Short mmCIF file of N, CA and C in Angstrom, two decimals:
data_model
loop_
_atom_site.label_atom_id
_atom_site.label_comp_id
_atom_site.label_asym_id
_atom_site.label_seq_id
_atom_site.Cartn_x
_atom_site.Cartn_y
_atom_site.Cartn_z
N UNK A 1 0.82 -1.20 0.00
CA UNK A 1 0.00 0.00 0.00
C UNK A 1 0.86 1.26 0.00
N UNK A 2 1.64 1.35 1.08
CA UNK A 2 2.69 2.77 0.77
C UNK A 2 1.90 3.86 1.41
N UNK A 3 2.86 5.03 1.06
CA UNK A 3 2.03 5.71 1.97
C UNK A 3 0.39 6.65 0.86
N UNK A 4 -0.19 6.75 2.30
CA UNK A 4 -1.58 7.39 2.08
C UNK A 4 -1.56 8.03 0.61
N UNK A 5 -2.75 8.00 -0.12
CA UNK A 5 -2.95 9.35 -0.93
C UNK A 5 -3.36 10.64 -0.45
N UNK A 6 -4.31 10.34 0.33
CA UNK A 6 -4.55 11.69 1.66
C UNK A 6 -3.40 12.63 2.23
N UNK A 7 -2.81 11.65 2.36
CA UNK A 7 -1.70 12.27 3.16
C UNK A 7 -0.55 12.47 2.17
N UNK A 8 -0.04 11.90 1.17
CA UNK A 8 0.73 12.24 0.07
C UNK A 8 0.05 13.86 -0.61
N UNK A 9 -0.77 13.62 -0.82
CA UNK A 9 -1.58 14.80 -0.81
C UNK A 9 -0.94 16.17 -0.34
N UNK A 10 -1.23 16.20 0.84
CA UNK A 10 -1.27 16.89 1.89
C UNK A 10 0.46 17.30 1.86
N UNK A 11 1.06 16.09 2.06
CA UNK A 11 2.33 16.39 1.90
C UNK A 11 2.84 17.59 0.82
N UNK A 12 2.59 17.21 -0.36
CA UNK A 12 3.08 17.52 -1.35
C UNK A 12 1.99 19.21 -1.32
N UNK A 13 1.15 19.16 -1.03
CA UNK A 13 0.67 20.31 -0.59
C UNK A 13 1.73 21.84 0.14
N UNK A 14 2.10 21.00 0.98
CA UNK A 14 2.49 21.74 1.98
C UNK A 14 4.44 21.52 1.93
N UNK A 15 4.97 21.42 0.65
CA UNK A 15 6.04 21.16 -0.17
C UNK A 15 6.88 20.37 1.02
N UNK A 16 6.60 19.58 1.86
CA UNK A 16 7.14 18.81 3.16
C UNK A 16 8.36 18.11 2.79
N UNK A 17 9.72 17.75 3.28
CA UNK A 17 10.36 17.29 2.84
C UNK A 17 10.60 15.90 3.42
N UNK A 18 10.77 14.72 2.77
CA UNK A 18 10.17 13.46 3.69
C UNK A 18 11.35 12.11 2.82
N UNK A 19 11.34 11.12 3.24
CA UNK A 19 11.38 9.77 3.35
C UNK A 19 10.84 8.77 3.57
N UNK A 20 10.16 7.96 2.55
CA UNK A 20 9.60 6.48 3.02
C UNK A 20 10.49 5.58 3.24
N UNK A 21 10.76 4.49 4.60
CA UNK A 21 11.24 3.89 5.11
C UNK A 21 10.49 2.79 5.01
N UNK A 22 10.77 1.41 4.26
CA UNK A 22 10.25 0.31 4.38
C UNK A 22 10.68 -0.86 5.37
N UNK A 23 10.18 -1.00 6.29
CA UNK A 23 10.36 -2.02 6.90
C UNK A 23 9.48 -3.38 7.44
N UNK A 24 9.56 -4.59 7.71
CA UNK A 24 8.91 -5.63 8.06
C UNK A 24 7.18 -5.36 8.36
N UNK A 25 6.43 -5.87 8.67
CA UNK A 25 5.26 -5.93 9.19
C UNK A 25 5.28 -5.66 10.70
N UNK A 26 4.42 -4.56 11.07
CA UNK A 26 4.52 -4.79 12.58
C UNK A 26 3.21 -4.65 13.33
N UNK A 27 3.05 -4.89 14.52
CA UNK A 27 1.99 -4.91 14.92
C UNK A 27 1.39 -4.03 16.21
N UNK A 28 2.82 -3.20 16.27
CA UNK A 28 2.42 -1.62 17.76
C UNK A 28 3.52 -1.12 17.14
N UNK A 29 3.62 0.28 18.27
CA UNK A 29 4.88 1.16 17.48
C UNK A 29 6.33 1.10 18.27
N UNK A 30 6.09 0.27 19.03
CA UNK A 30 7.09 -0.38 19.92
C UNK A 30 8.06 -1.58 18.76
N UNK A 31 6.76 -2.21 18.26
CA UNK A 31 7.81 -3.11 17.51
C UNK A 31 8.20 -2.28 16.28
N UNK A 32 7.81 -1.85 15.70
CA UNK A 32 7.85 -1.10 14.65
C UNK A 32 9.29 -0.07 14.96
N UNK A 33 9.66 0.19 16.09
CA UNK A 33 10.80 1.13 17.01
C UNK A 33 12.09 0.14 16.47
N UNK A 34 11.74 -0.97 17.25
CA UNK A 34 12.46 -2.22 17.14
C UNK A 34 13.04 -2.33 15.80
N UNK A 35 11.63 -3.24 15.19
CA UNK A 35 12.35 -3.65 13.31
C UNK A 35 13.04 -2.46 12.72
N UNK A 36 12.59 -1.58 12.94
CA UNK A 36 12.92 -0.26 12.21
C UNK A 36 14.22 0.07 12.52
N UNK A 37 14.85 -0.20 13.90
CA UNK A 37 15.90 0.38 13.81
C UNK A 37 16.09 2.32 14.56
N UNK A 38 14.78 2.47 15.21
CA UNK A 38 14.88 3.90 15.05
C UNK A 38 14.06 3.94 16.88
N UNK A 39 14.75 5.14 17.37
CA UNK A 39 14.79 5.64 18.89
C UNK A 39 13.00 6.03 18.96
N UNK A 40 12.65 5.15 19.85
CA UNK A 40 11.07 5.08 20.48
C UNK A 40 10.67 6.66 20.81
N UNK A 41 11.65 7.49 21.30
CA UNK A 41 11.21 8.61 20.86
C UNK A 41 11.05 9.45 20.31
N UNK A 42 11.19 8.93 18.58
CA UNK A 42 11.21 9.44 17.78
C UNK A 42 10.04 8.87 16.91
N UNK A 43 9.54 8.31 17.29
CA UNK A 43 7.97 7.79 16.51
C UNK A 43 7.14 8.07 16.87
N UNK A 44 6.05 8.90 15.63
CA UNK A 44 4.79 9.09 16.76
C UNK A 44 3.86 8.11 16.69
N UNK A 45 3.42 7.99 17.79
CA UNK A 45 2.06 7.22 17.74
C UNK A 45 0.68 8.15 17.62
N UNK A 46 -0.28 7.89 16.45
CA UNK A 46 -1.49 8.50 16.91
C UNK A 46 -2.57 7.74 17.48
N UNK A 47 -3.11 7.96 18.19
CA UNK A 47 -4.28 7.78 19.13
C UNK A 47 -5.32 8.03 18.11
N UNK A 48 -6.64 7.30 17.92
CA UNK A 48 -7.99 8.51 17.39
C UNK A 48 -8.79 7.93 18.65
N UNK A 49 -9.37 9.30 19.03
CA UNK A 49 -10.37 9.36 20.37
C UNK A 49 -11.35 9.76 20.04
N UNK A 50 -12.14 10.12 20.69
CA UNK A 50 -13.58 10.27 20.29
C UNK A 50 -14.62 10.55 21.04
N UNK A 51 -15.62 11.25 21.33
CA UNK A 51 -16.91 11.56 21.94
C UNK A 51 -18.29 11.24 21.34
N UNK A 52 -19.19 11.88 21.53
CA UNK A 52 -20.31 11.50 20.96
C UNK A 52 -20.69 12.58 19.97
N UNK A 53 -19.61 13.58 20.16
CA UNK A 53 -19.88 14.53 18.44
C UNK A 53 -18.94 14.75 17.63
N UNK A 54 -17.44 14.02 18.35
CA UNK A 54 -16.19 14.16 17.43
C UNK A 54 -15.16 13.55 17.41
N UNK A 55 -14.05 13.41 17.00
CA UNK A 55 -13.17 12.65 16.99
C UNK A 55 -11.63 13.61 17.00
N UNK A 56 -10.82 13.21 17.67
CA UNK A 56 -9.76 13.40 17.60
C UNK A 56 -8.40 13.05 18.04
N UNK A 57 -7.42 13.19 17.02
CA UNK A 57 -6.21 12.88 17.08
C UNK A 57 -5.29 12.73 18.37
N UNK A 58 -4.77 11.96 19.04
CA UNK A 58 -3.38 12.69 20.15
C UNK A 58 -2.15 11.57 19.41
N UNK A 59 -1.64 13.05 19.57
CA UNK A 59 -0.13 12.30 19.01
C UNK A 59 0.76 11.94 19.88
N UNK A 60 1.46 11.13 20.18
CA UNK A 60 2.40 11.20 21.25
C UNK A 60 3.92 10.32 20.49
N UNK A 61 4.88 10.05 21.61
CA UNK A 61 6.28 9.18 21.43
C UNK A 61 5.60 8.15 21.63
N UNK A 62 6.15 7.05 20.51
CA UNK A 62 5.92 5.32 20.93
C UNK A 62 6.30 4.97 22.00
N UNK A 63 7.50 5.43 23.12
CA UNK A 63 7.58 4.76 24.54
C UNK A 63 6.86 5.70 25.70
N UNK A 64 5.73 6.34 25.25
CA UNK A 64 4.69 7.47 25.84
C UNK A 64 3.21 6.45 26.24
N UNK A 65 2.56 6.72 27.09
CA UNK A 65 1.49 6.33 27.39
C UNK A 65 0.74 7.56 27.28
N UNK A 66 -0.44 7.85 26.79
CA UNK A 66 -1.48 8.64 26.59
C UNK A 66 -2.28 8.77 28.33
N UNK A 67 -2.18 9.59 28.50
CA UNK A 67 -3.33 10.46 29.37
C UNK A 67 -4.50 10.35 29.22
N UNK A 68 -5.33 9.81 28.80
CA UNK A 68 -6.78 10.29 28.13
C UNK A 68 -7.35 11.20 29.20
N UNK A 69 -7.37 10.87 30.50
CA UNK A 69 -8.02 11.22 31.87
C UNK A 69 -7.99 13.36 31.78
N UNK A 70 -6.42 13.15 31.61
CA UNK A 70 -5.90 14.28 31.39
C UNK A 70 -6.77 15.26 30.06
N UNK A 71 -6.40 14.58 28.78
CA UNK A 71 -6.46 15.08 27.66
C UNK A 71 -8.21 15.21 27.65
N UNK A 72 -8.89 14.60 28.50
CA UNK A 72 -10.08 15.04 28.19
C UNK A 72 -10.89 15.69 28.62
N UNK A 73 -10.02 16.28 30.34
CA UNK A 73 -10.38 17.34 31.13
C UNK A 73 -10.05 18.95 29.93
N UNK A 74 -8.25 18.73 29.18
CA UNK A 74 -8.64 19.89 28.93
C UNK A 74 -9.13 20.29 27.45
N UNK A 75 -10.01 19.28 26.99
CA UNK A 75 -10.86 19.58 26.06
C UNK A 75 -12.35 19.47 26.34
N UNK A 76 -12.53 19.24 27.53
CA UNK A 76 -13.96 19.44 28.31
C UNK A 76 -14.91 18.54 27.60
N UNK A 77 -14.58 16.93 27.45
CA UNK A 77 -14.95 16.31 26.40
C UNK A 77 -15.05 14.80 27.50
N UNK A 78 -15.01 13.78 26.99
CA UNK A 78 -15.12 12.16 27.89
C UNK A 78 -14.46 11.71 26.76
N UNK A 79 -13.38 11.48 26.36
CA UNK A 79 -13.14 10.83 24.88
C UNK A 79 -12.60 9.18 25.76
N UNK A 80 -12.89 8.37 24.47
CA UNK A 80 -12.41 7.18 24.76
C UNK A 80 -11.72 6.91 23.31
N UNK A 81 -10.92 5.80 23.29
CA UNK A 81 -10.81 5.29 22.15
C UNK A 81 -11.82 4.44 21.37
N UNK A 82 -11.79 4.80 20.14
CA UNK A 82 -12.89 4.43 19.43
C UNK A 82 -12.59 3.09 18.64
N UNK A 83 -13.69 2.71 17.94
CA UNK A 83 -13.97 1.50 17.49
C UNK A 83 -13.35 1.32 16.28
N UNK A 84 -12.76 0.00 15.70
CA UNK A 84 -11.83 -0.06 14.29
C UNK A 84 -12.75 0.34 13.22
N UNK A 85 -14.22 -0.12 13.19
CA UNK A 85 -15.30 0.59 12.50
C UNK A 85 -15.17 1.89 12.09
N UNK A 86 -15.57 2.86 13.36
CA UNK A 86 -14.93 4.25 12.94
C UNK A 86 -13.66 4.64 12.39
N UNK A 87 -12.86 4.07 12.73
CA UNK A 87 -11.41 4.02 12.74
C UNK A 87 -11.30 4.34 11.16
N UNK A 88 -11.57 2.86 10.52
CA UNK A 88 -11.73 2.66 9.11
C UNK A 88 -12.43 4.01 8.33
N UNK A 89 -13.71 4.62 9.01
CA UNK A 89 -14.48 5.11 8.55
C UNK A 89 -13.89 6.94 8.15
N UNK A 90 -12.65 6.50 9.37
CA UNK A 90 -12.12 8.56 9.80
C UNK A 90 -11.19 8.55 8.82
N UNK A 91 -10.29 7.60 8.66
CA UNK A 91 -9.11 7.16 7.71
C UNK A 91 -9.01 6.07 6.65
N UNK A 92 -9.40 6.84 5.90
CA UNK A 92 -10.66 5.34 4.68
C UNK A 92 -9.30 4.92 4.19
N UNK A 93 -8.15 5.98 3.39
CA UNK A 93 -6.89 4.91 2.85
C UNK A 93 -6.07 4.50 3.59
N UNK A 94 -6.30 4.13 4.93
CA UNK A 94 -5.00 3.61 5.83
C UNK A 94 -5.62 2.45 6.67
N UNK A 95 -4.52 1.16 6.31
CA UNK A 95 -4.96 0.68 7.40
C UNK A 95 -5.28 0.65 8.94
N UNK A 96 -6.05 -0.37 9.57
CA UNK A 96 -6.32 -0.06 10.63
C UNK A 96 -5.48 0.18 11.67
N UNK A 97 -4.90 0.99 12.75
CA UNK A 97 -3.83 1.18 13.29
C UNK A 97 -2.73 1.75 12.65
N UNK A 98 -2.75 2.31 11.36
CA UNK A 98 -1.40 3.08 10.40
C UNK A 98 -1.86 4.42 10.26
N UNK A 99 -2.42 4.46 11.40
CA UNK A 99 -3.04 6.77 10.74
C UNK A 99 -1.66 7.86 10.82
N UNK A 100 -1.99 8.33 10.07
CA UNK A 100 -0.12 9.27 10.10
C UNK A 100 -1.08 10.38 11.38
N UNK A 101 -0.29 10.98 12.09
CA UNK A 101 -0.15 12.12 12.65
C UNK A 101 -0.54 13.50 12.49
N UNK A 102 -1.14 13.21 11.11
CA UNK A 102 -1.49 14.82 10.46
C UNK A 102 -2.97 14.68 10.15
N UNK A 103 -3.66 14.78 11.76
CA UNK A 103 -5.24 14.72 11.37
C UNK A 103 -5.58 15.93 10.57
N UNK A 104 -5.20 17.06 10.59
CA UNK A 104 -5.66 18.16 9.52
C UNK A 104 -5.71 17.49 7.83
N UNK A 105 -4.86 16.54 7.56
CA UNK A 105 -5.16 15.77 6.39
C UNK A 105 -6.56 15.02 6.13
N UNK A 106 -6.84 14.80 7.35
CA UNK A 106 -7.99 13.86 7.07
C UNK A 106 -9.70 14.78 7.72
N UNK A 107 -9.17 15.96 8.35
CA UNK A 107 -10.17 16.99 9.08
C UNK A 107 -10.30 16.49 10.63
N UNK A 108 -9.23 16.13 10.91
CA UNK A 108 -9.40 15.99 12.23
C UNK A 108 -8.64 16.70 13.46
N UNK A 109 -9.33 17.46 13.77
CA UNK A 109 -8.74 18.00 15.73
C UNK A 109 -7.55 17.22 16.32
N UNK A 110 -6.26 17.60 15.77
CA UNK A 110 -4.76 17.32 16.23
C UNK A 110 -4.30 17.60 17.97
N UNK A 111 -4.16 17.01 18.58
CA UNK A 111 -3.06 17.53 19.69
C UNK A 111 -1.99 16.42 19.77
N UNK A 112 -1.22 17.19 20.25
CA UNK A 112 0.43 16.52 20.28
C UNK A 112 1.31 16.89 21.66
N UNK A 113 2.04 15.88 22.19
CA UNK A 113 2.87 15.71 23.13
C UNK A 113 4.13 16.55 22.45
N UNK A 114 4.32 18.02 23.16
CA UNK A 114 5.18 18.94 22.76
C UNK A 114 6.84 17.69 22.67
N UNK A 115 7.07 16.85 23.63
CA UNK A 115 8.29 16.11 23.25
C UNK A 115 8.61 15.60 22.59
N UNK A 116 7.93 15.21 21.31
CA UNK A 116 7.66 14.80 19.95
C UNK A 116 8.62 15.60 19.43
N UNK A 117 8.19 17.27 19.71
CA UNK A 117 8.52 18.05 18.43
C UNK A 117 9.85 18.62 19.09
N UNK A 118 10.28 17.95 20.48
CA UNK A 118 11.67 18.36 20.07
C UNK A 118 13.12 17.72 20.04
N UNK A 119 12.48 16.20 18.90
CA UNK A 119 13.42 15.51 18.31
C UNK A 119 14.14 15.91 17.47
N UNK A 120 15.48 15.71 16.90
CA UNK A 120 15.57 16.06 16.04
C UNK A 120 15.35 15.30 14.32
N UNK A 121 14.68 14.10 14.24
CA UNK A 121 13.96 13.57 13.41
C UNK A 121 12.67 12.89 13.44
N UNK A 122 11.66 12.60 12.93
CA UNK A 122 10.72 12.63 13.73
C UNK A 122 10.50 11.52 12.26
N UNK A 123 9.43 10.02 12.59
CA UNK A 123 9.18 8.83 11.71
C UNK A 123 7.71 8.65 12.44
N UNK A 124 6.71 8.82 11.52
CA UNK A 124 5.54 8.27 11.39
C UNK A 124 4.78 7.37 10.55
N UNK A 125 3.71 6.69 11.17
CA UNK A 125 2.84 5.51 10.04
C UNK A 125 2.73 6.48 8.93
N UNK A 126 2.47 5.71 7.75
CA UNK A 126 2.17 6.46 6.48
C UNK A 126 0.98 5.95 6.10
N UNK A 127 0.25 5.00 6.60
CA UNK A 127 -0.83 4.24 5.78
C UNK A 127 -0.80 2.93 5.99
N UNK A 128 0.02 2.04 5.95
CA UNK A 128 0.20 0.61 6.39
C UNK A 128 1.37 0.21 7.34
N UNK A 129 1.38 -1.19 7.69
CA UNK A 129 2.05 -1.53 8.93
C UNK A 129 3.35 -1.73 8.71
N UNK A 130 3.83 -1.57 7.16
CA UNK A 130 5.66 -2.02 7.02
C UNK A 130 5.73 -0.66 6.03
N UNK A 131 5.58 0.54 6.38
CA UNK A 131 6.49 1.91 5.69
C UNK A 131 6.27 3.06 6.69
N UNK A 132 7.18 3.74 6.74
CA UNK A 132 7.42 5.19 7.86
C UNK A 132 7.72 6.33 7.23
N UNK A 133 7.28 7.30 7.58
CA UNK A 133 7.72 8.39 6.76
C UNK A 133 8.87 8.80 7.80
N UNK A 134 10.19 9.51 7.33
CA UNK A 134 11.33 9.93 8.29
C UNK A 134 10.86 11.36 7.86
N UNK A 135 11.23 12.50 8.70
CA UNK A 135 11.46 13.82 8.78
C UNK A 135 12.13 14.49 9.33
N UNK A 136 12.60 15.37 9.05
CA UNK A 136 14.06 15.96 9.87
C UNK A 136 12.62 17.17 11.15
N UNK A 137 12.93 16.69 12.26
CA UNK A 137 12.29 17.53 13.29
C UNK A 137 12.17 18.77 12.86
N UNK A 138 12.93 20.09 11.82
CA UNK A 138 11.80 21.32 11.75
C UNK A 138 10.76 20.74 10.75
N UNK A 139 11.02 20.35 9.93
CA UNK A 139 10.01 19.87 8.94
C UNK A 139 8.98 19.35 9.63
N UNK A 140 9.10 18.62 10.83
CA UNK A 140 7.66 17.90 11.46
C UNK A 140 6.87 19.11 12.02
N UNK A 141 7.64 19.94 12.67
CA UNK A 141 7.30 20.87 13.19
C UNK A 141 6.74 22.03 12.39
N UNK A 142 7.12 22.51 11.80
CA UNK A 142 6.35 23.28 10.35
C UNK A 142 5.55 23.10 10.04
N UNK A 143 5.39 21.38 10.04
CA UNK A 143 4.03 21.00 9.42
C UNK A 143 2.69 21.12 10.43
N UNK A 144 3.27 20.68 11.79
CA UNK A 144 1.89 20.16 12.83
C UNK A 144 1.94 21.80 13.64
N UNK A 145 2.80 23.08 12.86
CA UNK A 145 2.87 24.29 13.26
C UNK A 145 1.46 24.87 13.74
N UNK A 146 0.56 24.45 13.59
CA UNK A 146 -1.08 25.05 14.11
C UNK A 146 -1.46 23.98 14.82
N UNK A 147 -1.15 22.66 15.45
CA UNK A 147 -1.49 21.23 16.38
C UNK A 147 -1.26 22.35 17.62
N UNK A 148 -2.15 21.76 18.03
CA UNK A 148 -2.45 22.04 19.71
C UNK A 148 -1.77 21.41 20.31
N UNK A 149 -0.61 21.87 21.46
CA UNK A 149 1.14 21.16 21.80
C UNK A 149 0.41 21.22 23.09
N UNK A 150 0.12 20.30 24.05
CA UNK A 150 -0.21 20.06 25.65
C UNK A 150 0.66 18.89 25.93
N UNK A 151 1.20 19.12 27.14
CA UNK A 151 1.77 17.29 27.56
C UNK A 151 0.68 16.69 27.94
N UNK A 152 0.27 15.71 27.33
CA UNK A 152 -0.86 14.74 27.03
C UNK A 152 -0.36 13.27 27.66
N UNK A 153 0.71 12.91 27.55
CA UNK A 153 1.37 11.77 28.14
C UNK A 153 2.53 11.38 29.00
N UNK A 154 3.33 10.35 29.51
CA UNK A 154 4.15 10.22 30.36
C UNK A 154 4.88 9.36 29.79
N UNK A 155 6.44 9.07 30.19
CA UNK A 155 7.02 7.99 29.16
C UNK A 155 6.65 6.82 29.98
N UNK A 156 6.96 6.13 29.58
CA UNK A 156 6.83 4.55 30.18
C UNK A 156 7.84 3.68 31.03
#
């Protein structure tokens, strides 16, 4: 599959400068850290959460645990994680569990774990479970430049 058209899109939109990284099949972003070859805090993981009128993104580091408790006091919201149904439904060209990081690609309400953005390379899903996009940290940052930056999580 490779990466997204949505998000190729978007990319090429926003003249982003990038790398697809192919590696093995994986099945969390822990292993994916692993096969890949590349520092757990330098991958993001996205989260899609959700309420009963919306959905949204949290981005965090693969060796990060998500807050929800937190993240949903300060969006005055109850979000839980949502169902692969929706999942499928928010991110129609990506498989299930491969959403890149750039919910504004897909119209979705972004927030991000500010320690993300101050790697200095930054590798996200692109669409399926064996390719990564690499980015040199301003470039990630440029891009998710309007994401709502809260510490949302804790490392592990």
């Amino acid at each position: 599959m490779g990466i997204a058209i949505t998000l190729q899109e978007y990319l090429m939109e926003h003249d982003s400068k990038y790398e697809v990284i192919e590696h093995t099949r994986t099945g969390s972003a822990l292993e994916t850290s692993e096969v890949a070859h590349i520092p757990g805090d330098q991958l993001a993981k996205s989260i899609l959460l959700g309420d009963e009128d919306r959905y949204l993104l949290a981005v965090i580091p693969a060796t990060h645990r998500l807050e929800i408790g937190k993240l949903s006091d300060i969006v005055k919201h109850k979000l839980q994680l949502i169902t692969e149904s929706e999942m499928a439904g928010a991110f129609s060209d990506c498989e299930i569990g491969a959403m890149p990081p750039i919910g504004e690609a897909y119209g979705i309400d972004t927030w991000i774990d500010p320690s993300l953005l101050e790697q200095p390379e930054v590798y996200f899903e692109c669409g399926d479970h064996h390719s990564l996009i690499r980015m040199s940290g301003e470039a990630f940052r440029e891009l998710l430049k309007g994401t709502r930056q809260v510490p949302i999580s804790h490392h592990l």
